[in-house]
Structure formats: structure tokens, C-alpha cells
Amino acid sequence: MLDVCLLGTGGMMPLPYRWLTALMLRSQGSSLLIDCGEGTQIALKEKGWSAKPIDVICFTHYHADHISGLPGLLLTMGNAERKEPLLLIGPKGLERVVGALRTIAPELPFEIQYHEIKEAEEELRIGTYVIYAYRVNHNILCYGYKVSILRAGKFQLEQAEQLKIPKKYWNRLQKGETIVDGEQRYTPEMVMGKTRRGIHVAYCTDTRPTDSIEKYAKDVDLFICEGMYGEKEKEAKAKEYKHMTFGEAAYLAKKAQVRQLWLTHFSPSLTHPEEYMEEVRKIFPRAKAGKDGMSTELYFIDEEV
Ligand SMILES: [Zn+2]
Ligand SMILES: [Zn+2]
């Protein structure tokens, strides 16, 4: 199961009724945060979720509305007596930018580890999460993320019996271990069925539509995409500032055949995103305008892949 919460839905600046865009994921006691603008920790408090179990923070880029909340959040995690290391992931410059922010949060009871993304596309496995970073197209270096929880195939009991694999090894094979017992070698492939569909969430903000987004959002359970402007007439402005309109986000969702779309990162001037959703749903029906604190639980679906 994956717990998903869109903590905030604002772009550029936090508003009294709208925190800056950030996404929190929780699975098996480990939390992952994407982006951390000013006020993200208040949004987290409002949701009633804790900052302490955050094991990973991914940054899309280093504009203030996506990172300036970090020092305060680190201090809060420190006050909660977190001891485990925290992994930060972000584009080139990560250590320099965070280092500068850390001058106002210097002493922490936990270690900070860095992973600077160097390639246009990268894949990382951290605990239960598989994180894919992919470059997008903003006015500074910016990445989108896809986060997946993978699911192995079913254990084939009959096959294990037929192959006369000792019962004592079944559990280890199921966990992906290869076992050598004298002359015999047992591999997970001998007893595991086809890989089943995992849970997939794609997130991108501060970008024009790109092929990379379409690639990584392909068939995801939930696609969270920026929609800076509601009006179609603002497409020229969106192009100039490297953002997207609702319509452009909807076309992306349609092309990527995602299962659900949530829009976020609204311009401060866009006070009622809902007003534009009818048009969006004409392009892509399973679309929602994001709201602060909007959350869902995603479960494994029984599909072979
Ligand atoms: Zn932004
Ligand atoms: Zn930006």
C-alpha cells in the first residue's frame, strides 16, 4: 500500500489558504517527500502526519518555492530526535544549495546524505521505494520523479514441489535469494510467477510538457502534474516562463494513459482552479484539481506485467 498526500498546491508563494506544492508518500513506515517550500512543515502538521519518518527528500529544482522550507523541517526532525540518516536527492548543486541553507540549521542529531542527479534519467532503489528521476524543461535545471513500489510474482507452490525444492528454502527464494545446496542450485525464477503490477506515482512540476514526462507517467496509478494557468489563453505565458496550462497537463495525461490526474502548482492569481476543470475533463476525464491535504491510498492491483 502507498499513502499519498498532496500537502500543498501553490506555486511561487504560499497563500493563507494554499501551501506550496509538495508531495508526501508513506509506505511500510518510511516516508518520502518531494519538494519542500516555505510552510511545507505546517502543511504536514495540518495533515496530521509526522516529519520524523521522512527518509528521503527529492527536490525537483532549486527555486525557493520548492526548497526554502528545508532548514525548518530539518530542525523539526532534529527536535523529534530522529537518529537515522536522511537522504536528499536533487539536481546538480544539491550539496552547495543545502549546505548554504544548513548554515541556519547546523546541528542535527542525524546524518544527511546526498545524491546528486547527474544523468538525464536515473533510477535509485531506497528501501521499499524505486525512484526514477527524469529531466524536464524549466528555466533552470529541473527533474520530475516517478516513485514505484514493485511487486514480485506469486510463489508457485506446485512447481516448487515438482522440482523437489526443500521446503526450508521456499521463504528465502520468495525473497529473491539464490540458494546453493551441494550440487543443487535453486533460483527465485524456478518458483516465482510473472512479476505483478506495482504501485506507481509520477510527479512533475515547473516544466513544459516533455517526452520524458510522458515516458515516466506512462500508465501510472496517479499522475501529479503542474497546472500553473487555467486559461488556454495563457499558453504563451506558460511557454515563456516554462510552465503548463491545465489543458497541456490534460493532454500529457491522455498521451501517457495515466489512471488518474491531479493538478497542482497553481499560480497565486488562479483562485478557483475548479472553474477550469470541465474543460480539462473533456480532454482527460479522470482529472481532479488538487487541493491542499488531498490524499489517497493506492493498493496493488492484480495485473501481470
Ligand atoms: Zn515552482
Ligand atoms: Zn521553478
PDB file of C-alpha atoms and ligand atoms in Angstrom:
ATOM      1  CA  MET A   1       0.000   0.000   0.000  1.00  0.00           C
ATOM      2  CA  LEU A   2       1.130   3.531  -0.694  1.00  0.00           C
ATOM      3  CA  ASP A   3      -0.265   6.514   1.175  1.00  0.00           C
ATOM      4  CA  VAL A   4      -0.200   9.676  -0.893  1.00  0.00           C
ATOM      5  CA  CYS A   5      -0.792  13.243   0.224  1.00  0.00           C
ATOM      6  CA  LEU A   6      -0.527  16.385  -1.829  1.00  0.00           C
ATOM      7  CA  LEU A   7       0.443  18.668   1.052  1.00  0.00           C
ATOM      8  CA  GLY A   8       0.154  21.916  -0.848  1.00  0.00           C
ATOM      9  CA  THR A   9      -0.924  23.059  -4.289  1.00  0.00           C
ATOM     10  CA  GLY A  10       0.537  26.541  -4.679  1.00  0.00           C
ATOM     11  CA  GLY A  11       3.225  27.824  -6.997  1.00  0.00           C
ATOM     12  CA  MET A  12       5.562  30.779  -6.425  1.00  0.00           C
ATOM     13  CA  MET A  13       4.343  31.837  -2.973  1.00  0.00           C
ATOM     14  CA  PRO A  14       2.322  30.346  -0.145  1.00  0.00           C
ATOM     15  CA  LEU A  15      -1.137  31.846   0.380  1.00  0.00           C
ATOM     16  CA  PRO A  16      -3.280  31.808   3.542  1.00  0.00           C
ATOM     17  CA  TYR A  17      -5.390  29.018   2.075  1.00  0.00           C
ATOM     18  CA  ARG A  18      -2.802  27.337  -0.098  1.00  0.00           C
ATOM     19  CA  TRP A  19       0.624  25.990   0.840  1.00  0.00           C
ATOM     20  CA  LEU A  20       3.369  25.455  -1.692  1.00  0.00           C
ATOM     21  CA  THR A  21       3.368  22.290  -3.765  1.00  0.00           C
ATOM     22  CA  ALA A  22       4.840  19.266  -2.004  1.00  0.00           C
ATOM     23  CA  LEU A  23       4.034  15.588  -2.089  1.00  0.00           C
ATOM     24  CA  MET A  24       4.423  13.086   0.718  1.00  0.00           C
ATOM     25  CA  LEU A  25       4.389   9.324   0.242  1.00  0.00           C
ATOM     26  CA  ARG A  26       4.288   6.731   3.014  1.00  0.00           C
ATOM     27  CA  SER A  27       4.884   3.019   2.744  1.00  0.00           C
ATOM     28  CA  GLN A  28       5.876   0.475   5.384  1.00  0.00           C
ATOM     29  CA  GLY A  29       6.821   3.073   7.961  1.00  0.00           C
ATOM     30  CA  SER A  30       9.087   5.017   5.622  1.00  0.00           C
ATOM     31  CA  SER A  31       8.131   8.435   4.255  1.00  0.00           C
ATOM     32  CA  LEU A  32       9.329  10.164   1.133  1.00  0.00           C
ATOM     33  CA  LEU A  33       8.842  13.856   0.464  1.00  0.00           C
ATOM     34  CA  ILE A  34       9.093  15.579  -2.893  1.00  0.00           C
ATOM     35  CA  ASP A  35       9.819  19.312  -2.681  1.00  0.00           C
ATOM     36  CA  CYS A  36       9.827  21.370   0.464  1.00  0.00           C
ATOM     37  CA  GLY A  37       8.887  25.018   0.043  1.00  0.00           C
ATOM     38  CA  GLU A  38       8.172  27.573   2.723  1.00  0.00           C
ATOM     39  CA  GLY A  39       5.479  26.211   5.028  1.00  0.00           C
ATOM     40  CA  THR A  40       5.654  22.557   3.991  1.00  0.00           C
ATOM     41  CA  GLN A  41       6.049  21.520   7.612  1.00  0.00           C
ATOM     42  CA  ILE A  42       2.889  23.425   8.559  1.00  0.00           C
ATOM     43  CA  ALA A  43       1.002  21.635   5.776  1.00  0.00           C
ATOM     44  CA  LEU A  44       2.348  18.378   7.181  1.00  0.00           C
ATOM     45  CA  LYS A  45       1.125  19.294  10.665  1.00  0.00           C
ATOM     46  CA  GLU A  46      -2.285  20.227   9.282  1.00  0.00           C
ATOM     47  CA  LYS A  47      -2.485  16.791   7.675  1.00  0.00           C
ATOM     48  CA  GLY A  48      -1.513  15.223  10.994  1.00  0.00           C
ATOM     49  CA  TRP A  49       1.467  13.393   9.539  1.00  0.00           C
ATOM     50  CA  SER A  50       4.888  13.332  11.178  1.00  0.00           C
ATOM     51  CA  ALA A  51       8.133  14.634   9.717  1.00  0.00           C
ATOM     52  CA  LYS A  52      10.258  12.238  11.751  1.00  0.00           C
ATOM     53  CA  PRO A  53       9.906   9.157   9.488  1.00  0.00           C
ATOM     54  CA  ILE A  54      10.933  11.063   6.355  1.00  0.00           C
ATOM     55  CA  ASP A  55      13.840   9.005   4.996  1.00  0.00           C
ATOM     56  CA  VAL A  56      14.157  10.662   1.603  1.00  0.00           C
ATOM     57  CA  ILE A  57      13.532  14.164   0.254  1.00  0.00           C
ATOM     58  CA  CYS A  58      13.630  14.662  -3.518  1.00  0.00           C
ATOM     59  CA  PHE A  59      13.963  18.153  -4.962  1.00  0.00           C
ATOM     60  CA  THR A  60      12.753  18.993  -8.429  1.00  0.00           C
ATOM     61  CA  HIS A  61      14.860  22.168  -8.651  1.00  0.00           C
ATOM     62  CA  TYR A  62      16.239  24.977  -6.543  1.00  0.00           C
ATOM     63  CA  HIS A  63      13.674  27.722  -6.876  1.00  0.00           C
ATOM     64  CA  ALA A  64      12.714  28.923  -3.412  1.00  0.00           C
ATOM     65  CA  ASP A  65       9.114  27.713  -3.638  1.00  0.00           C
ATOM     66  CA  HIS A  66      10.479  24.143  -3.771  1.00  0.00           C
ATOM     67  CA  ILE A  67      13.275  24.159  -1.205  1.00  0.00           C
ATOM     68  CA  SER A  68      13.190  27.117   1.197  1.00  0.00           C
ATOM     69  CA  GLY A  69      11.227  25.097   3.783  1.00  0.00           C
ATOM     70  CA  LEU A  70      14.087  22.665   4.265  1.00  0.00           C
ATOM     71  CA  PRO A  71      16.054  24.218   7.181  1.00  0.00           C
ATOM     72  CA  GLY A  72      12.948  24.462   9.360  1.00  0.00           C
ATOM     73  CA  LEU A  73      11.895  20.933   8.522  1.00  0.00           C
ATOM     74  CA  LEU A  74      15.361  19.598   9.369  1.00  0.00           C
ATOM     75  CA  LEU A  75      15.232  21.344  12.758  1.00  0.00           C
ATOM     76  CA  THR A  76      11.796  19.858  13.429  1.00  0.00           C
ATOM     77  CA  MET A  77      13.070  16.384  12.562  1.00  0.00           C
ATOM     78  CA  GLY A  78      16.029  17.002  14.859  1.00  0.00           C
ATOM     79  CA  ASN A  79      13.733  18.107  17.685  1.00  0.00           C
ATOM     80  CA  ALA A  80      11.804  14.877  17.227  1.00  0.00           C
ATOM     81  CA  GLU A  81      15.131  13.123  17.889  1.00  0.00           C
ATOM     82  CA  ARG A  82      15.487  11.461  14.575  1.00  0.00           C
ATOM     83  CA  LYS A  83      18.712   9.461  14.548  1.00  0.00           C
ATOM     84  CA  GLU A  84      18.604   7.660  11.196  1.00  0.00           C
ATOM     85  CA  PRO A  85      20.313   9.253   8.198  1.00  0.00           C
ATOM     86  CA  LEU A  86      18.246  11.348   5.799  1.00  0.00           C
ATOM     87  CA  LEU A  87      18.875  11.057   2.081  1.00  0.00           C
ATOM     88  CA  LEU A  88      18.481  14.143  -0.098  1.00  0.00           C
ATOM     89  CA  ILE A  89      18.137  13.733  -3.847  1.00  0.00           C
ATOM     90  CA  GLY A  90      18.270  16.577  -6.332  1.00  0.00           C
ATOM     91  CA  PRO A  91      19.807  18.081  -9.450  1.00  0.00           C
ATOM     92  CA  LYS A  92      23.407  19.275  -9.715  1.00  0.00           C
ATOM     93  CA  GLY A  93      24.275  21.761  -6.963  1.00  0.00           C
ATOM     94  CA  LEU A  94      22.424  19.849  -4.242  1.00  0.00           C
ATOM     95  CA  GLU A  95      25.218  19.859  -1.676  1.00  0.00           C
ATOM     96  CA  ARG A  96      26.052  23.512  -2.311  1.00  0.00           C
ATOM     97  CA  VAL A  97      22.446  24.707  -2.020  1.00  0.00           C
ATOM     98  CA  VAL A  98      21.621  22.578   1.024  1.00  0.00           C
ATOM     99  CA  GLY A  99      24.982  23.488   2.578  1.00  0.00           C
ATOM    100  CA  ALA A 100      24.040  27.168   2.358  1.00  0.00           C
ATOM    101  CA  LEU A 101      20.606  26.531   3.878  1.00  0.00           C
ATOM    102  CA  ARG A 102      22.209  24.426   6.605  1.00  0.00           C
ATOM    103  CA  THR A 103      24.089  27.434   7.977  1.00  0.00           C
ATOM    104  CA  ILE A 104      20.845  28.230   9.801  1.00  0.00           C
ATOM    105  CA  ALA A 105      20.271  24.600  10.825  1.00  0.00           C
ATOM    106  CA  PRO A 106      23.801  23.436  11.557  1.00  0.00           C
ATOM    107  CA  GLU A 107      23.420  20.957  14.360  1.00  0.00           C
ATOM    108  CA  LEU A 108      21.293  17.928  13.721  1.00  0.00           C
ATOM    109  CA  PRO A 109      21.240  14.571  15.523  1.00  0.00           C
ATOM    110  CA  PHE A 110      21.161  12.699  12.226  1.00  0.00           C
ATOM    111  CA  GLU A 111      23.405  12.437   9.211  1.00  0.00           C
ATOM    112  CA  ILE A 112      22.487  13.992   5.881  1.00  0.00           C
ATOM    113  CA  GLN A 113      23.410  12.019   2.787  1.00  0.00           C
ATOM    114  CA  TYR A 114      23.355  13.454  -0.712  1.00  0.00           C
ATOM    115  CA  HIS A 115      22.607  12.001  -4.084  1.00  0.00           C
ATOM    116  CA  GLU A 116      23.173  14.492  -6.862  1.00  0.00           C
ATOM    117  CA  ILE A 117      21.483  13.504 -10.108  1.00  0.00           C
ATOM    118  CA  LYS A 118      23.996  13.596 -12.928  1.00  0.00           C
ATOM    119  CA  GLU A 119      22.235  11.903 -15.808  1.00  0.00           C
ATOM    120  CA  ALA A 120      19.109  12.903 -17.739  1.00  0.00           C
ATOM    121  CA  GLU A 121      17.416   9.825 -16.291  1.00  0.00           C
ATOM    122  CA  GLU A 122      18.353   7.917 -13.162  1.00  0.00           C
ATOM    123  CA  GLU A 123      16.969   5.033 -11.153  1.00  0.00           C
ATOM    124  CA  LEU A 124      17.565   4.558  -7.430  1.00  0.00           C
ATOM    125  CA  ARG A 125      16.388   1.858  -5.036  1.00  0.00           C
ATOM    126  CA  ILE A 126      15.923   3.068  -1.490  1.00  0.00           C
ATOM    127  CA  GLY A 127      14.187   0.759   0.960  1.00  0.00           C
ATOM    128  CA  THR A 128      10.782  -0.101  -0.448  1.00  0.00           C
ATOM    129  CA  TYR A 129      10.917   2.724  -2.989  1.00  0.00           C
ATOM    130  CA  VAL A 130      12.191   2.690  -6.526  1.00  0.00           C
ATOM    131  CA  ILE A 131      12.768   6.294  -7.515  1.00  0.00           C
ATOM    132  CA  TYR A 132      13.166   7.397 -11.108  1.00  0.00           C
ATOM    133  CA  ALA A 133      14.400  10.919 -11.755  1.00  0.00           C
ATOM    134  CA  TYR A 134      13.926  12.362 -15.237  1.00  0.00           C
ATOM    135  CA  ARG A 135      14.944  15.723 -16.622  1.00  0.00           C
ATOM    136  CA  VAL A 136      12.164  18.103 -17.602  1.00  0.00           C
ATOM    137  CA  ASN A 137      12.127  21.551 -19.211  1.00  0.00           C
ATOM    138  CA  HIS A 138      12.061  24.576 -16.883  1.00  0.00           C
ATOM    139  CA  ASN A 139      14.082  27.821 -16.927  1.00  0.00           C
ATOM    140  CA  ILE A 140      16.653  26.168 -14.652  1.00  0.00           C
ATOM    141  CA  LEU A 141      17.728  22.524 -14.360  1.00  0.00           C
ATOM    142  CA  CYS A 142      14.673  20.625 -13.150  1.00  0.00           C
ATOM    143  CA  TYR A 143      13.654  16.987 -12.682  1.00  0.00           C
ATOM    144  CA  GLY A 144      10.424  15.089 -12.352  1.00  0.00           C
ATOM    145  CA  TYR A 145      10.124  11.915 -10.291  1.00  0.00           C
ATOM    146  CA  LYS A 146       8.342   8.627 -10.548  1.00  0.00           C
ATOM    147  CA  VAL A 147       8.109   6.567  -7.394  1.00  0.00           C
ATOM    148  CA  SER A 148       7.241   2.885  -7.572  1.00  0.00           C
ATOM    149  CA  ILE A 149       6.607   0.078  -5.142  1.00  0.00           C
ATOM    150  CA  LEU A 150       7.396  -3.109  -7.001  1.00  0.00           C
ATOM    151  CA  ARG A 151       5.629  -6.403  -6.553  1.00  0.00           C
ATOM    152  CA  ALA A 152       7.119  -9.824  -7.192  1.00  0.00           C
ATOM    153  CA  GLY A 153       5.183 -12.648  -8.811  1.00  0.00           C
ATOM    154  CA  LYS A 154       3.221 -15.257  -6.876  1.00  0.00           C
ATOM    155  CA  PHE A 155       5.048 -18.217  -5.342  1.00  0.00           C
ATOM    156  CA  GLN A 156       4.348 -21.294  -7.492  1.00  0.00           C
ATOM    157  CA  LEU A 157       3.781 -23.974  -4.883  1.00  0.00           C
ATOM    158  CA  GLU A 158       3.157 -26.815  -7.316  1.00  0.00           C
ATOM    159  CA  GLN A 159       6.297 -26.012  -9.216  1.00  0.00           C
ATOM    160  CA  ALA A 160       8.359 -25.965  -6.026  1.00  0.00           C
ATOM    161  CA  GLU A 161       7.014 -29.405  -5.119  1.00  0.00           C
ATOM    162  CA  GLN A 162       7.531 -30.761  -8.614  1.00  0.00           C
ATOM    163  CA  LEU A 163      11.140 -29.581  -8.661  1.00  0.00           C
ATOM    164  CA  LYS A 164      11.564 -31.142  -5.207  1.00  0.00           C
ATOM    165  CA  ILE A 165      12.913 -27.933  -3.714  1.00  0.00           C
ATOM    166  CA  PRO A 166      13.268 -28.399   0.047  1.00  0.00           C
ATOM    167  CA  LYS A 167      10.573 -26.512   1.949  1.00  0.00           C
ATOM    168  CA  LYS A 168      13.135 -24.805   4.174  1.00  0.00           C
ATOM    169  CA  TYR A 169      14.304 -22.756   1.166  1.00  0.00           C
ATOM    170  CA  TRP A 170      10.916 -21.550  -0.041  1.00  0.00           C
ATOM    171  CA  ASN A 171      10.822 -18.403   2.034  1.00  0.00           C
ATOM    172  CA  ARG A 172      14.320 -17.335   1.018  1.00  0.00           C
ATOM    173  CA  LEU A 173      13.604 -17.973  -2.661  1.00  0.00           C
ATOM    174  CA  GLN A 174      10.463 -15.895  -2.332  1.00  0.00           C
ATOM    175  CA  LYS A 175      12.597 -13.031  -1.045  1.00  0.00           C
ATOM    176  CA  GLY A 176      14.763 -13.226  -4.158  1.00  0.00           C
ATOM    177  CA  GLU A 177      17.684 -15.220  -2.779  1.00  0.00           C
ATOM    178  CA  THR A 178      19.575 -17.823  -4.839  1.00  0.00           C
ATOM    179  CA  ILE A 179      20.459 -20.907  -2.828  1.00  0.00           C
ATOM    180  CA  VAL A 180      23.314 -23.342  -3.397  1.00  0.00           C
ATOM    181  CA  ASP A 181      22.974 -26.662  -1.594  1.00  0.00           C
ATOM    182  CA  GLY A 182      25.788 -29.047  -2.512  1.00  0.00           C
ATOM    183  CA  GLU A 183      25.351 -29.814  -6.200  1.00  0.00           C
ATOM    184  CA  GLN A 184      21.947 -28.141  -6.304  1.00  0.00           C
ATOM    185  CA  ARG A 185      21.325 -24.519  -7.177  1.00  0.00           C
ATOM    186  CA  TYR A 186      17.892 -23.022  -6.614  1.00  0.00           C
ATOM    187  CA  THR A 187      16.939 -19.639  -8.095  1.00  0.00           C
ATOM    188  CA  PRO A 188      13.831 -17.477  -7.481  1.00  0.00           C
ATOM    189  CA  GLU A 189      12.928 -17.780 -11.182  1.00  0.00           C
ATOM    190  CA  MET A 190      12.314 -21.513 -10.630  1.00  0.00           C
ATOM    191  CA  VAL A 191       9.411 -20.875  -8.275  1.00  0.00           C
ATOM    192  CA  MET A 192       8.192 -17.326  -8.770  1.00  0.00           C
ATOM    193  CA  GLY A 193       5.395 -16.468 -11.205  1.00  0.00           C
ATOM    194  CA  LYS A 194       5.332 -13.475 -13.520  1.00  0.00           C
ATOM    195  CA  THR A 195       6.053 -10.074 -11.957  1.00  0.00           C
ATOM    196  CA  ARG A 196       2.845  -8.341 -10.941  1.00  0.00           C
ATOM    197  CA  ARG A 197       1.916  -4.714 -11.351  1.00  0.00           C
ATOM    198  CA  GLY A 198       3.379  -2.465  -8.678  1.00  0.00           C
ATOM    199  CA  ILE A 199       2.143   0.920  -7.482  1.00  0.00           C
ATOM    200  CA  HIS A 200       3.339   3.902  -9.491  1.00  0.00           C
ATOM    201  CA  VAL A 201       3.085   7.640  -8.907  1.00  0.00           C
ATOM    202  CA  ALA A 202       4.591  10.253 -11.222  1.00  0.00           C
ATOM    203  CA  TYR A 203       5.195  13.855 -10.191  1.00  0.00           C
ATOM    204  CA  CYS A 204       6.312  16.803 -12.242  1.00  0.00           C
ATOM    205  CA  THR A 205       6.157  20.499 -11.663  1.00  0.00           C
ATOM    206  CA  ASP A 206       7.710  23.623 -13.130  1.00  0.00           C
ATOM    207  CA  THR A 207       8.084  22.396 -16.667  1.00  0.00           C
ATOM    208  CA  ARG A 208       6.775  22.471 -20.193  1.00  0.00           C
ATOM    209  CA  PRO A 209       5.317  19.178 -21.449  1.00  0.00           C
ATOM    210  CA  THR A 210       8.182  16.819 -22.391  1.00  0.00           C
ATOM    211  CA  ASP A 211       8.633  13.336 -23.822  1.00  0.00           C
ATOM    212  CA  SER A 212      10.380  12.355 -20.594  1.00  0.00           C
ATOM    213  CA  ILE A 213       7.235  13.126 -18.596  1.00  0.00           C
ATOM    214  CA  GLU A 214       5.128  11.081 -20.982  1.00  0.00           C
ATOM    215  CA  LYS A 215       7.592   8.191 -20.694  1.00  0.00           C
ATOM    216  CA  TYR A 216       7.672   8.115 -16.905  1.00  0.00           C
ATOM    217  CA  ALA A 217       3.987   8.860 -16.406  1.00  0.00           C
ATOM    218  CA  LYS A 218       3.012   6.011 -18.757  1.00  0.00           C
ATOM    219  CA  ASP A 219       0.155   4.053 -17.176  1.00  0.00           C
ATOM    220  CA  VAL A 220       0.879   5.259 -13.613  1.00  0.00           C
ATOM    221  CA  ASP A 221      -1.812   4.939 -10.967  1.00  0.00           C
ATOM    222  CA  LEU A 222      -1.563   8.622 -10.164  1.00  0.00           C
ATOM    223  CA  PHE A 223      -0.021  11.449 -12.147  1.00  0.00           C
ATOM    224  CA  ILE A 224       0.517  14.678 -10.250  1.00  0.00           C
ATOM    225  CA  CYS A 225       1.271  17.428 -12.705  1.00  0.00           C
ATOM    226  CA  GLU A 226       1.666  21.152 -12.571  1.00  0.00           C
ATOM    227  CA  GLY A 227      -1.009  23.376 -13.996  1.00  0.00           C
ATOM    228  CA  MET A 228       0.164  26.890 -13.426  1.00  0.00           C
ATOM    229  CA  TYR A 229      -2.593  28.503 -15.512  1.00  0.00           C
ATOM    230  CA  GLY A 230      -6.217  27.531 -16.030  1.00  0.00           C
ATOM    231  CA  GLU A 231      -6.962  29.654 -19.081  1.00  0.00           C
ATOM    232  CA  LYS A 232      -6.000  28.382 -22.512  1.00  0.00           C
ATOM    233  CA  GLU A 233      -5.121  31.981 -23.458  1.00  0.00           C
ATOM    234  CA  LYS A 234      -2.223  31.850 -21.010  1.00  0.00           C
ATOM    235  CA  GLU A 235      -0.395  29.258 -23.097  1.00  0.00           C
ATOM    236  CA  ALA A 236       2.039  31.911 -24.426  1.00  0.00           C
ATOM    237  CA  LYS A 237       2.813  32.954 -20.871  1.00  0.00           C
ATOM    238  CA  ALA A 238       3.250  29.315 -19.861  1.00  0.00           C
ATOM    239  CA  LYS A 239       5.712  28.858 -22.711  1.00  0.00           C
ATOM    240  CA  GLU A 240       7.646  31.973 -21.752  1.00  0.00           C
ATOM    241  CA  TYR A 241       8.007  31.038 -18.073  1.00  0.00           C
ATOM    242  CA  LYS A 242       8.363  27.303 -18.737  1.00  0.00           C
ATOM    243  CA  HIS A 243       5.168  26.182 -17.078  1.00  0.00           C
ATOM    244  CA  MET A 244       1.981  24.453 -18.238  1.00  0.00           C
ATOM    245  CA  THR A 245      -1.673  25.249 -18.652  1.00  0.00           C
ATOM    246  CA  PHE A 246      -4.351  22.863 -17.375  1.00  0.00           C
ATOM    247  CA  GLY A 247      -5.059  21.836 -20.963  1.00  0.00           C
ATOM    248  CA  GLU A 248      -1.441  20.960 -21.651  1.00  0.00           C
ATOM    249  CA  ALA A 249      -1.287  18.858 -18.488  1.00  0.00           C
ATOM    250  CA  ALA A 250      -4.502  17.092 -19.506  1.00  0.00           C
ATOM    251  CA  TYR A 251      -3.094  16.248 -22.955  1.00  0.00           C
ATOM    252  CA  LEU A 252       0.013  14.837 -21.306  1.00  0.00           C
ATOM    253  CA  ALA A 253      -2.137  12.670 -19.036  1.00  0.00           C
ATOM    254  CA  LYS A 254      -4.104  11.478 -22.047  1.00  0.00           C
ATOM    255  CA  LYS A 255      -0.994  10.645 -24.061  1.00  0.00           C
ATOM    256  CA  ALA A 256       0.600   8.835 -21.120  1.00  0.00           C
ATOM    257  CA  GLN A 257      -2.677   6.963 -20.465  1.00  0.00           C
ATOM    258  CA  VAL A 258      -2.401   7.556 -16.729  1.00  0.00           C
ATOM    259  CA  ARG A 259      -5.111   6.191 -14.483  1.00  0.00           C
ATOM    260  CA  GLN A 260      -5.707   9.422 -12.567  1.00  0.00           C
ATOM    261  CA  LEU A 261      -4.537  13.025 -12.829  1.00  0.00           C
ATOM    262  CA  TRP A 262      -4.224  15.603 -10.064  1.00  0.00           C
ATOM    263  CA  LEU A 263      -3.284  19.145 -10.988  1.00  0.00           C
ATOM    264  CA  THR A 264      -1.149  21.312  -8.720  1.00  0.00           C
ATOM    265  CA  HIS A 265       1.289  24.283  -8.546  1.00  0.00           C
ATOM    266  CA  PHE A 266      -1.388  26.866  -9.258  1.00  0.00           C
ATOM    267  CA  SER A 267      -0.484  30.471  -9.944  1.00  0.00           C
ATOM    268  CA  PRO A 268      -1.378  32.752  -6.989  1.00  0.00           C
ATOM    269  CA  SER A 269      -3.730  34.572  -9.386  1.00  0.00           C
ATOM    270  CA  LEU A 270      -5.653  31.352 -10.014  1.00  0.00           C
ATOM    271  CA  THR A 271      -8.052  31.430  -7.110  1.00  0.00           C
ATOM    272  CA  HIS A 272     -10.613  28.873  -8.295  1.00  0.00           C
ATOM    273  CA  PRO A 273      -8.937  26.047 -10.232  1.00  0.00           C
ATOM    274  CA  GLU A 274     -12.221  24.102 -10.209  1.00  0.00           C
ATOM    275  CA  GLU A 275     -13.690  26.590 -12.727  1.00  0.00           C
ATOM    276  CA  TYR A 276     -11.444  25.229 -15.452  1.00  0.00           C
ATOM    277  CA  MET A 277     -11.866  21.540 -14.718  1.00  0.00           C
ATOM    278  CA  GLU A 278     -14.794  20.977 -17.040  1.00  0.00           C
ATOM    279  CA  GLU A 279     -12.550  21.783 -19.985  1.00  0.00           C
ATOM    280  CA  VAL A 280      -9.804  19.574 -18.553  1.00  0.00           C
ATOM    281  CA  ARG A 281     -12.184  16.623 -18.204  1.00  0.00           C
ATOM    282  CA  LYS A 282     -13.188  16.953 -21.855  1.00  0.00           C
ATOM    283  CA  ILE A 283      -9.570  16.103 -22.670  1.00  0.00           C
ATOM    284  CA  PHE A 284      -8.902  13.713 -19.806  1.00  0.00           C
ATOM    285  CA  PRO A 285     -11.929  12.645 -17.724  1.00  0.00           C
ATOM    286  CA  ARG A 286     -10.219  11.182 -14.659  1.00  0.00           C
ATOM    287  CA  ALA A 287      -8.779  14.528 -13.579  1.00  0.00           C
ATOM    288  CA  LYS A 288      -9.025  16.464 -10.335  1.00  0.00           C
ATOM    289  CA  ALA A 289      -7.877  19.920  -9.341  1.00  0.00           C
ATOM    290  CA  GLY A 290      -5.515  19.383  -6.435  1.00  0.00           C
ATOM    291  CA  LYS A 291      -6.421  20.703  -3.003  1.00  0.00           C
ATOM    292  CA  ASP A 292      -4.144  21.102  -0.023  1.00  0.00           C
ATOM    293  CA  GLY A 293      -4.136  17.922   2.014  1.00  0.00           C
ATOM    294  CA  MET A 294      -5.780  15.861  -0.735  1.00  0.00           C
ATOM    295  CA  SER A 295      -4.816  12.255  -0.185  1.00  0.00           C
ATOM    296  CA  THR A 296      -5.438   8.732  -1.351  1.00  0.00           C
ATOM    297  CA  GLU A 297      -4.312   5.201  -0.603  1.00  0.00           C
ATOM    298  CA  LEU A 298      -3.053   3.202  -3.536  1.00  0.00           C
ATOM    299  CA  TYR A 299      -3.133  -0.588  -3.432  1.00  0.00           C
ATOM    300  CA  PHE A 300      -1.653  -3.341  -5.559  1.00  0.00           C
ATOM    301  CA  ILE A 301      -3.906  -4.325  -8.443  1.00  0.00           C
ATOM    302  CA  ASP A 302      -3.782  -7.941  -9.596  1.00  0.00           C
ATOM    303  CA  GLU A 303      -2.347  -7.478 -13.046  1.00  0.00           C
ATOM    304  CA  GLU A 304       0.622  -9.281 -14.562  1.00  0.00           C
ATOM    305  CA  VAL A 305       3.184  -7.119 -16.335  1.00  0.00           C
TER     306      VAL A 305
HETATM  307 ZN    ZN B   1       7.582  26.448  -8.590  1.00  0.00          ZN
HETATM  308 ZN    ZN B   2      10.523  26.932 -10.704  1.00  0.00          ZN
END
